Amino acid sequence: EPEVTQTPSHQVTQMGQEVILRCVPISNHLYFYWYRQILGQKVEFLVSFYNNEISEKSEIFDDQFSVERPDGSNFTLKIRSTKLEDSAMYFCASSESRGALSGANVLTFGAGSRLTVL
Amino acid sequence: TQLLEQSPQFLSIQEGENLTVYCNSSSVFSSLQWYRQEPGEGPVLLVTVVTGGEVKKLKRLTFQFGDARKDSSLHITAAQPGDTGLYLCKNGQNFVFGPGTRLSVLP
């Protein structure tokens, strides 16, 4: 069964450093997403990406964050100048459609990348 | 902006018990999805409901969509430890999840 793969599974970084989290979405999916989950808390939407540009973003997704699809397969989340409060699980997801026509967008999630900022 | 509420926030039960968790919205859903997130993994879609009053069953899980399409319930019969996880509802048309119900089923 097709799956979304994320690397690294765990990254430890020093406060102020930049990190890049990588995702390989399902190959025929057109919509890509990043979510964040602080330990024990809710799954928070960060950003959606379609046709090589951001389609929606939350208040969390400020100038510290950026996303990119540098080639035909990878989808990356860059976090500049990391802070202690950026420590969380970051989930990538992809979907085949936006859901407007089909009635719902079905998100397939990766297993997540755990970011620890010291 | 649609606000999603889920209740209860936490639920700890013994294996074999039945339970119901709820999702409520401040506005009408065009469609509603339930996801389950097991510890250490990403959320996985359980079901999508579209029609008001719709009931869907997935083995021991029964999903009901409210007639007015502003609420939904998930009922689990004879819960098992494998049902442990975070149950999330989501508007099928956007990207925002509810806060979730964290279920723990003890053997």
PDB file of C-alpha atoms in Angstrom:
ATOM      1  CA  GLU A   1       0.000   0.000   0.000  1.00  0.00           C
ATOM      2  CA  PRO A   2       1.371   3.443  -0.915  1.00  0.00           C
ATOM      3  CA  GLU A   3       2.713   5.388   2.018  1.00  0.00           C
ATOM      4  CA  VAL A   4       4.111   8.762   2.971  1.00  0.00           C
ATOM      5  CA  THR A   5       7.679   8.546   4.188  1.00  0.00           C
ATOM      6  CA  GLN A   6       9.373  11.061   6.449  1.00  0.00           C
ATOM      7  CA  THR A   7      12.997  11.626   7.378  1.00  0.00           C
ATOM      8  CA  PRO A   8      14.597  11.903   9.812  1.00  0.00           C
ATOM      9  CA  SER A   9      12.522  10.020  12.345  1.00  0.00           C
ATOM     10  CA  HIS A  10      14.179  11.983  15.131  1.00  0.00           C
ATOM     11  CA  GLN A  11      16.350  15.079  15.019  1.00  0.00           C
ATOM     12  CA  VAL A  12      18.007  16.817  17.922  1.00  0.00           C
ATOM     13  CA  THR A  13      19.209  20.354  17.368  1.00  0.00           C
ATOM     14  CA  GLN A  14      20.493  23.299  19.314  1.00  0.00           C
ATOM     15  CA  MET A  15      18.323  26.348  19.780  1.00  0.00           C
ATOM     16  CA  GLY A  16      18.925  28.820  16.960  1.00  0.00           C
ATOM     17  CA  GLN A  17      19.870  26.204  14.379  1.00  0.00           C
ATOM     18  CA  GLU A  18      18.003  25.551  11.166  1.00  0.00           C
ATOM     19  CA  VAL A  19      16.390  22.191  10.485  1.00  0.00           C
ATOM     20  CA  ILE A  20      14.933  20.657   7.356  1.00  0.00           C
ATOM     21  CA  LEU A  21      12.366  17.899   7.626  1.00  0.00           C
ATOM     22  CA  ARG A  22      11.793  15.816   4.546  1.00  0.00           C
ATOM     23  CA  CYS A  23       8.769  14.013   3.215  1.00  0.00           C
ATOM     24  CA  VAL A  24       8.078  11.857   0.189  1.00  0.00           C
ATOM     25  CA  PRO A  25       4.322  12.026  -0.484  1.00  0.00           C
ATOM     26  CA  ILE A  26       2.351   9.369  -2.314  1.00  0.00           C
ATOM     27  CA  SER A  27       3.312   9.616  -5.965  1.00  0.00           C
ATOM     28  CA  ASN A  28      -0.054  10.436  -7.536  1.00  0.00           C
ATOM     29  CA  HIS A  29      -1.116  12.863  -4.813  1.00  0.00           C
ATOM     30  CA  LEU A  30      -1.298  16.538  -5.640  1.00  0.00           C
ATOM     31  CA  TYR A  31      -1.847  18.186  -2.238  1.00  0.00           C
ATOM     32  CA  PHE A  32       0.717  18.208   0.534  1.00  0.00           C
ATOM     33  CA  TYR A  33       0.497  19.237   4.141  1.00  0.00           C
ATOM     34  CA  TRP A  34       2.522  19.723   7.297  1.00  0.00           C
ATOM     35  CA  TYR A  35       1.090  19.353  10.771  1.00  0.00           C
ATOM     36  CA  ARG A  36       2.643  19.731  14.205  1.00  0.00           C
ATOM     37  CA  GLN A  37       1.857  17.893  17.414  1.00  0.00           C
ATOM     38  CA  ILE A  38       3.452  18.969  20.657  1.00  0.00           C
ATOM     39  CA  LEU A  39       3.783  15.998  22.989  1.00  0.00           C
ATOM     40  CA  GLY A  40       0.404  14.926  24.331  1.00  0.00           C
ATOM     41  CA  GLN A  41      -1.457  17.721  22.591  1.00  0.00           C
ATOM     42  CA  LYS A  42      -3.604  18.156  19.515  1.00  0.00           C
ATOM     43  CA  VAL A  43      -2.652  17.826  15.861  1.00  0.00           C
ATOM     44  CA  GLU A  44      -2.199  21.380  14.564  1.00  0.00           C
ATOM     45  CA  PHE A  45      -2.384  22.346  10.904  1.00  0.00           C
ATOM     46  CA  LEU A  46       0.608  24.292   9.630  1.00  0.00           C
ATOM     47  CA  VAL A  47       0.391  24.563   5.862  1.00  0.00           C
ATOM     48  CA  SER A  48      -1.017  23.098   2.682  1.00  0.00           C
ATOM     49  CA  PHE A  49       0.780  23.129  -0.656  1.00  0.00           C
ATOM     50  CA  TYR A  50      -0.533  22.656  -4.169  1.00  0.00           C
ATOM     51  CA  ASN A  51       0.829  23.342  -7.615  1.00  0.00           C
ATOM     52  CA  ASN A  52       4.158  24.497  -6.171  1.00  0.00           C
ATOM     53  CA  GLU A  53       2.729  27.112  -3.908  1.00  0.00           C
ATOM     54  CA  ILE A  54       1.202  27.483  -0.469  1.00  0.00           C
ATOM     55  CA  SER A  55      -2.585  27.240  -0.683  1.00  0.00           C
ATOM     56  CA  GLU A  56      -3.380  27.764   2.996  1.00  0.00           C
ATOM     57  CA  LYS A  57      -1.458  28.308   6.194  1.00  0.00           C
ATOM     58  CA  SER A  58      -2.244  28.685   9.866  1.00  0.00           C
ATOM     59  CA  GLU A  59      -1.182  31.370  12.292  1.00  0.00           C
ATOM     60  CA  ILE A  60       1.545  29.040  13.512  1.00  0.00           C
ATOM     61  CA  PHE A  61       3.206  29.064  10.095  1.00  0.00           C
ATOM     62  CA  ASP A  62       5.045  32.357  10.390  1.00  0.00           C
ATOM     63  CA  ASP A  63       8.242  33.624   8.768  1.00  0.00           C
ATOM     64  CA  GLN A  64      10.261  31.072  10.703  1.00  0.00           C
ATOM     65  CA  PHE A  65       8.807  28.332   8.537  1.00  0.00           C
ATOM     66  CA  SER A  66       9.017  27.617   4.826  1.00  0.00           C
ATOM     67  CA  VAL A  67       8.072  24.749   2.562  1.00  0.00           C
ATOM     68  CA  GLU A  68       9.463  23.640  -0.726  1.00  0.00           C
ATOM     69  CA  ARG A  69       9.077  20.930  -3.295  1.00  0.00           C
ATOM     70  CA  PRO A  70      12.593  20.955  -4.687  1.00  0.00           C
ATOM     71  CA  ASP A  71      12.072  18.063  -7.107  1.00  0.00           C
ATOM     72  CA  GLY A  72       9.301  15.765  -8.247  1.00  0.00           C
ATOM     73  CA  SER A  73       9.251  13.670  -5.103  1.00  0.00           C
ATOM     74  CA  ASN A  74      10.374  15.503  -1.977  1.00  0.00           C
ATOM     75  CA  PHE A  75       8.395  17.995   0.082  1.00  0.00           C
ATOM     76  CA  THR A  76      10.353  19.782   2.771  1.00  0.00           C
ATOM     77  CA  LEU A  77       9.647  21.872   5.843  1.00  0.00           C
ATOM     78  CA  LYS A  78      12.393  24.256   6.892  1.00  0.00           C
ATOM     79  CA  ILE A  79      12.428  25.749  10.349  1.00  0.00           C
ATOM     80  CA  ARG A  80      14.844  28.634  10.769  1.00  0.00           C
ATOM     81  CA  SER A  81      16.375  29.654  14.068  1.00  0.00           C
ATOM     82  CA  THR A  82      14.674  26.933  16.092  1.00  0.00           C
ATOM     83  CA  LYS A  83      13.252  27.683  19.530  1.00  0.00           C
ATOM     84  CA  LEU A  84      12.642  25.391  22.471  1.00  0.00           C
ATOM     85  CA  GLU A  85       8.912  25.521  21.801  1.00  0.00           C
ATOM     86  CA  ASP A  86       9.418  24.114  18.297  1.00  0.00           C
ATOM     87  CA  SER A  87      10.044  20.730  19.911  1.00  0.00           C
ATOM     88  CA  ALA A  88       7.253  18.527  18.586  1.00  0.00           C
ATOM     89  CA  MET A  89       6.314  15.770  16.190  1.00  0.00           C
ATOM     90  CA  TYR A  90       5.978  17.070  12.666  1.00  0.00           C
ATOM     91  CA  PHE A  91       3.699  15.115  10.377  1.00  0.00           C
ATOM     92  CA  CYS A  92       3.611  15.298   6.624  1.00  0.00           C
ATOM     93  CA  ALA A  93       0.453  14.276   4.790  1.00  0.00           C
ATOM     94  CA  SER A  94      -0.706  14.125   1.211  1.00  0.00           C
ATOM     95  CA  SER A  95      -4.046  13.804  -0.534  1.00  0.00           C
ATOM     96  CA  GLU A  96      -5.188  13.055  -4.032  1.00  0.00           C
ATOM     97  CA  SER A  97      -7.742  15.833  -4.113  1.00  0.00           C
ATOM     98  CA  ARG A  98      -8.765  18.956  -2.255  1.00  0.00           C
ATOM     99  CA  GLY A  99     -12.157  17.413  -1.595  1.00  0.00           C
ATOM    100  CA  ALA A 100     -14.318  20.173  -2.992  1.00  0.00           C
ATOM    101  CA  LEU A 101     -15.656  17.960  -5.739  1.00  0.00           C
ATOM    102  CA  SER A 102     -15.326  14.542  -4.159  1.00  0.00           C
ATOM    103  CA  GLY A 103     -16.869  15.622  -0.875  1.00  0.00           C
ATOM    104  CA  ALA A 104     -13.864  15.128   1.339  1.00  0.00           C
ATOM    105  CA  ASN A 105     -10.112  15.197   1.205  1.00  0.00           C
ATOM    106  CA  VAL A 106      -8.559  12.001   2.528  1.00  0.00           C
ATOM    107  CA  LEU A 107      -5.207  12.689   4.118  1.00  0.00           C
ATOM    108  CA  THR A 108      -2.556  10.004   4.293  1.00  0.00           C
ATOM    109  CA  PHE A 109      -0.007  10.739   6.993  1.00  0.00           C
ATOM    110  CA  GLY A 110       3.591   9.764   7.446  1.00  0.00           C
ATOM    111  CA  ALA A 111       4.910   8.398  10.720  1.00  0.00           C
ATOM    112  CA  GLY A 112       6.292  11.775  11.706  1.00  0.00           C
ATOM    113  CA  SER A 113       9.621  13.400  12.493  1.00  0.00           C
ATOM    114  CA  ARG A 114      10.329  14.110  16.125  1.00  0.00           C
ATOM    115  CA  LEU A 115      12.198  17.385  16.588  1.00  0.00           C
ATOM    116  CA  THR A 116      13.921  18.062  19.882  1.00  0.00           C
ATOM    117  CA  VAL A 117      15.365  21.529  20.388  1.00  0.00           C
ATOM    118  CA  LEU A 118      17.871  21.868  23.228  1.00  0.00           C
TER     119      LEU A 118
ATOM    120  CA  THR B   1     -14.123  30.002  11.253  1.00  0.00           C
ATOM    121  CA  GLN B   2     -15.552  26.632  12.202  1.00  0.00           C
ATOM    122  CA  LEU B   3     -14.771  25.598  15.773  1.00  0.00           C
ATOM    123  CA  LEU B   4     -14.591  21.895  16.564  1.00  0.00           C
ATOM    124  CA  GLU B   5     -15.081  20.499  20.032  1.00  0.00           C
ATOM    125  CA  GLN B   6     -14.578  16.917  21.095  1.00  0.00           C
ATOM    126  CA  SER B   7     -15.639  15.239  24.297  1.00  0.00           C
ATOM    127  CA  PRO B   8     -14.562  13.797  26.509  1.00  0.00           C
ATOM    128  CA  GLN B   9     -10.984  15.005  26.341  1.00  0.00           C
ATOM    129  CA  PHE B  10      -9.698  11.871  28.053  1.00  0.00           C
ATOM    130  CA  LEU B  11     -11.293   8.469  28.581  1.00  0.00           C
ATOM    131  CA  SER B  12      -9.837   5.482  30.366  1.00  0.00           C
ATOM    132  CA  ILE B  13     -11.860   2.277  30.412  1.00  0.00           C
ATOM    133  CA  GLN B  14     -11.487  -1.445  30.961  1.00  0.00           C
ATOM    134  CA  GLU B  15     -11.340  -3.914  28.119  1.00  0.00           C
ATOM    135  CA  GLY B  16     -14.823  -5.067  27.147  1.00  0.00           C
ATOM    136  CA  GLU B  17     -16.618  -1.838  28.027  1.00  0.00           C
ATOM    137  CA  ASN B  18     -18.567   0.265  25.554  1.00  0.00           C
ATOM    138  CA  LEU B  19     -17.916   3.943  24.986  1.00  0.00           C
ATOM    139  CA  THR B  20     -19.062   6.912  22.940  1.00  0.00           C
ATOM    140  CA  VAL B  21     -17.089   9.998  21.987  1.00  0.00           C
ATOM    141  CA  TYR B  22     -18.471  13.121  20.424  1.00  0.00           C
ATOM    142  CA  CYS B  23     -17.557  15.811  17.949  1.00  0.00           C
ATOM    143  CA  ASN B  24     -19.471  19.086  17.789  1.00  0.00           C
ATOM    144  CA  SER B  25     -19.175  22.042  15.503  1.00  0.00           C
ATOM    145  CA  SER B  26     -20.181  25.660  15.576  1.00  0.00           C
ATOM    146  CA  SER B  27     -21.360  25.343  11.974  1.00  0.00           C
ATOM    147  CA  VAL B  28     -22.559  22.760   9.485  1.00  0.00           C
ATOM    148  CA  PHE B  29     -20.164  20.186   8.118  1.00  0.00           C
ATOM    149  CA  SER B  30     -20.292  19.447   4.406  1.00  0.00           C
ATOM    150  CA  SER B  31     -18.701  16.158   5.352  1.00  0.00           C
ATOM    151  CA  LEU B  32     -17.019  14.875   8.494  1.00  0.00           C
ATOM    152  CA  GLN B  33     -14.139  12.518   8.983  1.00  0.00           C
ATOM    153  CA  TRP B  34     -12.929  10.492  11.955  1.00  0.00           C
ATOM    154  CA  TYR B  35      -9.250   9.621  12.243  1.00  0.00           C
ATOM    155  CA  ARG B  36      -7.431   7.530  14.829  1.00  0.00           C
ATOM    156  CA  GLN B  37      -3.861   8.216  15.865  1.00  0.00           C
ATOM    157  CA  GLU B  38      -2.131   5.349  17.600  1.00  0.00           C
ATOM    158  CA  PRO B  39       0.842   6.125  19.847  1.00  0.00           C
ATOM    159  CA  GLY B  40       3.940   6.982  17.810  1.00  0.00           C
ATOM    160  CA  GLU B  41       2.138   7.134  14.478  1.00  0.00           C
ATOM    161  CA  GLY B  42       0.320   9.568  12.254  1.00  0.00           C
ATOM    162  CA  PRO B  43      -3.488   9.782  12.119  1.00  0.00           C
ATOM    163  CA  VAL B  44      -5.286   7.249   9.956  1.00  0.00           C
ATOM    164  CA  LEU B  45      -8.688   7.819   8.397  1.00  0.00           C
ATOM    165  CA  LEU B  46     -11.462   5.648   9.843  1.00  0.00           C
ATOM    166  CA  VAL B  47     -14.523   6.960   8.046  1.00  0.00           C
ATOM    167  CA  THR B  48     -16.098   9.827   6.117  1.00  0.00           C
ATOM    168  CA  VAL B  49     -19.761  10.681   6.641  1.00  0.00           C
ATOM    169  CA  VAL B  50     -21.589  12.971   4.286  1.00  0.00           C
ATOM    170  CA  THR B  51     -25.359  12.723   4.741  1.00  0.00           C
ATOM    171  CA  GLY B  52     -27.209  14.008   7.810  1.00  0.00           C
ATOM    172  CA  GLY B  53     -28.390  11.072   9.925  1.00  0.00           C
ATOM    173  CA  GLU B  54     -25.951   8.708   8.248  1.00  0.00           C
ATOM    174  CA  VAL B  55     -24.713   5.725  10.246  1.00  0.00           C
ATOM    175  CA  LYS B  56     -21.623   3.783   9.264  1.00  0.00           C
ATOM    176  CA  LYS B  57     -20.176   0.713  10.894  1.00  0.00           C
ATOM    177  CA  LEU B  58     -16.589  -0.445  10.881  1.00  0.00           C
ATOM    178  CA  LYS B  59     -16.414  -3.715  12.832  1.00  0.00           C
ATOM    179  CA  ARG B  60     -16.985  -2.681  16.465  1.00  0.00           C
ATOM    180  CA  LEU B  61     -17.047   1.034  15.633  1.00  0.00           C
ATOM    181  CA  THR B  62     -20.301   2.823  14.810  1.00  0.00           C
ATOM    182  CA  PHE B  63     -20.223   6.344  13.446  1.00  0.00           C
ATOM    183  CA  GLN B  64     -23.278   8.582  13.388  1.00  0.00           C
ATOM    184  CA  PHE B  65     -23.644  11.939  11.690  1.00  0.00           C
ATOM    185  CA  GLY B  66     -26.186  14.277  13.231  1.00  0.00           C
ATOM    186  CA  ASP B  67     -29.322  15.142  11.280  1.00  0.00           C
ATOM    187  CA  ALA B  68     -28.280  18.772  11.140  1.00  0.00           C
ATOM    188  CA  ARG B  69     -24.708  17.826  10.182  1.00  0.00           C
ATOM    189  CA  LYS B  70     -23.239  19.792  13.081  1.00  0.00           C
ATOM    190  CA  ASP B  71     -22.250  16.875  15.264  1.00  0.00           C
ATOM    191  CA  SER B  72     -21.122  13.288  15.148  1.00  0.00           C
ATOM    192  CA  SER B  73     -20.571  10.418  17.513  1.00  0.00           C
ATOM    193  CA  LEU B  74     -18.302   7.402  17.519  1.00  0.00           C
ATOM    194  CA  HIS B  75     -19.402   4.400  19.539  1.00  0.00           C
ATOM    195  CA  ILE B  76     -17.061   1.529  20.279  1.00  0.00           C
ATOM    196  CA  THR B  77     -18.507  -1.780  21.431  1.00  0.00           C
ATOM    197  CA  ALA B  78     -16.464  -4.115  23.619  1.00  0.00           C
ATOM    198  CA  ALA B  79     -13.358  -1.974  23.547  1.00  0.00           C
ATOM    199  CA  GLN B  80      -9.983  -3.671  23.223  1.00  0.00           C
ATOM    200  CA  PRO B  81      -6.480  -2.451  24.141  1.00  0.00           C
ATOM    201  CA  GLY B  82      -5.805  -2.076  20.421  1.00  0.00           C
ATOM    202  CA  ASP B  83      -8.433   0.690  20.332  1.00  0.00           C
ATOM    203  CA  THR B  84      -6.154   2.870  22.468  1.00  0.00           C
ATOM    204  CA  GLY B  85      -5.297   6.105  20.716  1.00  0.00           C
ATOM    205  CA  LEU B  86      -6.307   9.652  19.937  1.00  0.00           C
ATOM    206  CA  TYR B  87      -9.616   9.938  18.084  1.00  0.00           C
ATOM    207  CA  LEU B  88      -9.857  13.014  15.922  1.00  0.00           C
ATOM    208  CA  CYS B  89     -12.689  14.527  13.948  1.00  0.00           C
ATOM    209  CA  LYS B  90     -12.164  16.805  10.994  1.00  0.00           C
ATOM    210  CA  ASN B  91     -14.210  18.739   8.492  1.00  0.00           C
ATOM    211  CA  GLY B  92     -13.800  16.837   5.247  1.00  0.00           C
ATOM    212  CA  GLN B  93     -13.474  20.073   3.316  1.00  0.00           C
ATOM    213  CA  ASN B  94     -10.601  21.630   5.203  1.00  0.00           C
ATOM    214  CA  PHE B  95      -7.459  20.787   7.108  1.00  0.00           C
ATOM    215  CA  VAL B  96      -8.257  21.455  10.741  1.00  0.00           C
ATOM    216  CA  PHE B  97      -8.685  18.661  13.270  1.00  0.00           C
ATOM    217  CA  GLY B  98     -10.634  18.833  16.479  1.00  0.00           C
ATOM    218  CA  PRO B  99      -8.655  18.617  19.717  1.00  0.00           C
ATOM    219  CA  GLY B 100      -9.303  14.885  19.988  1.00  0.00           C
ATOM    220  CA  THR B 101     -10.384  12.359  22.574  1.00  0.00           C
ATOM    221  CA  ARG B 102      -7.522  10.394  24.082  1.00  0.00           C
ATOM    222  CA  LEU B 103      -8.762   6.859  24.758  1.00  0.00           C
ATOM    223  CA  SER B 104      -6.956   4.347  26.896  1.00  0.00           C
ATOM    224  CA  VAL B 105      -8.299   0.797  27.073  1.00  0.00           C
ATOM    225  CA  LEU B 106      -6.808  -1.172  29.921  1.00  0.00           C
ATOM    226  CA  PRO B 107      -6.479  -4.966  29.706  1.00  0.00           C
TER     227      PRO B 107
END
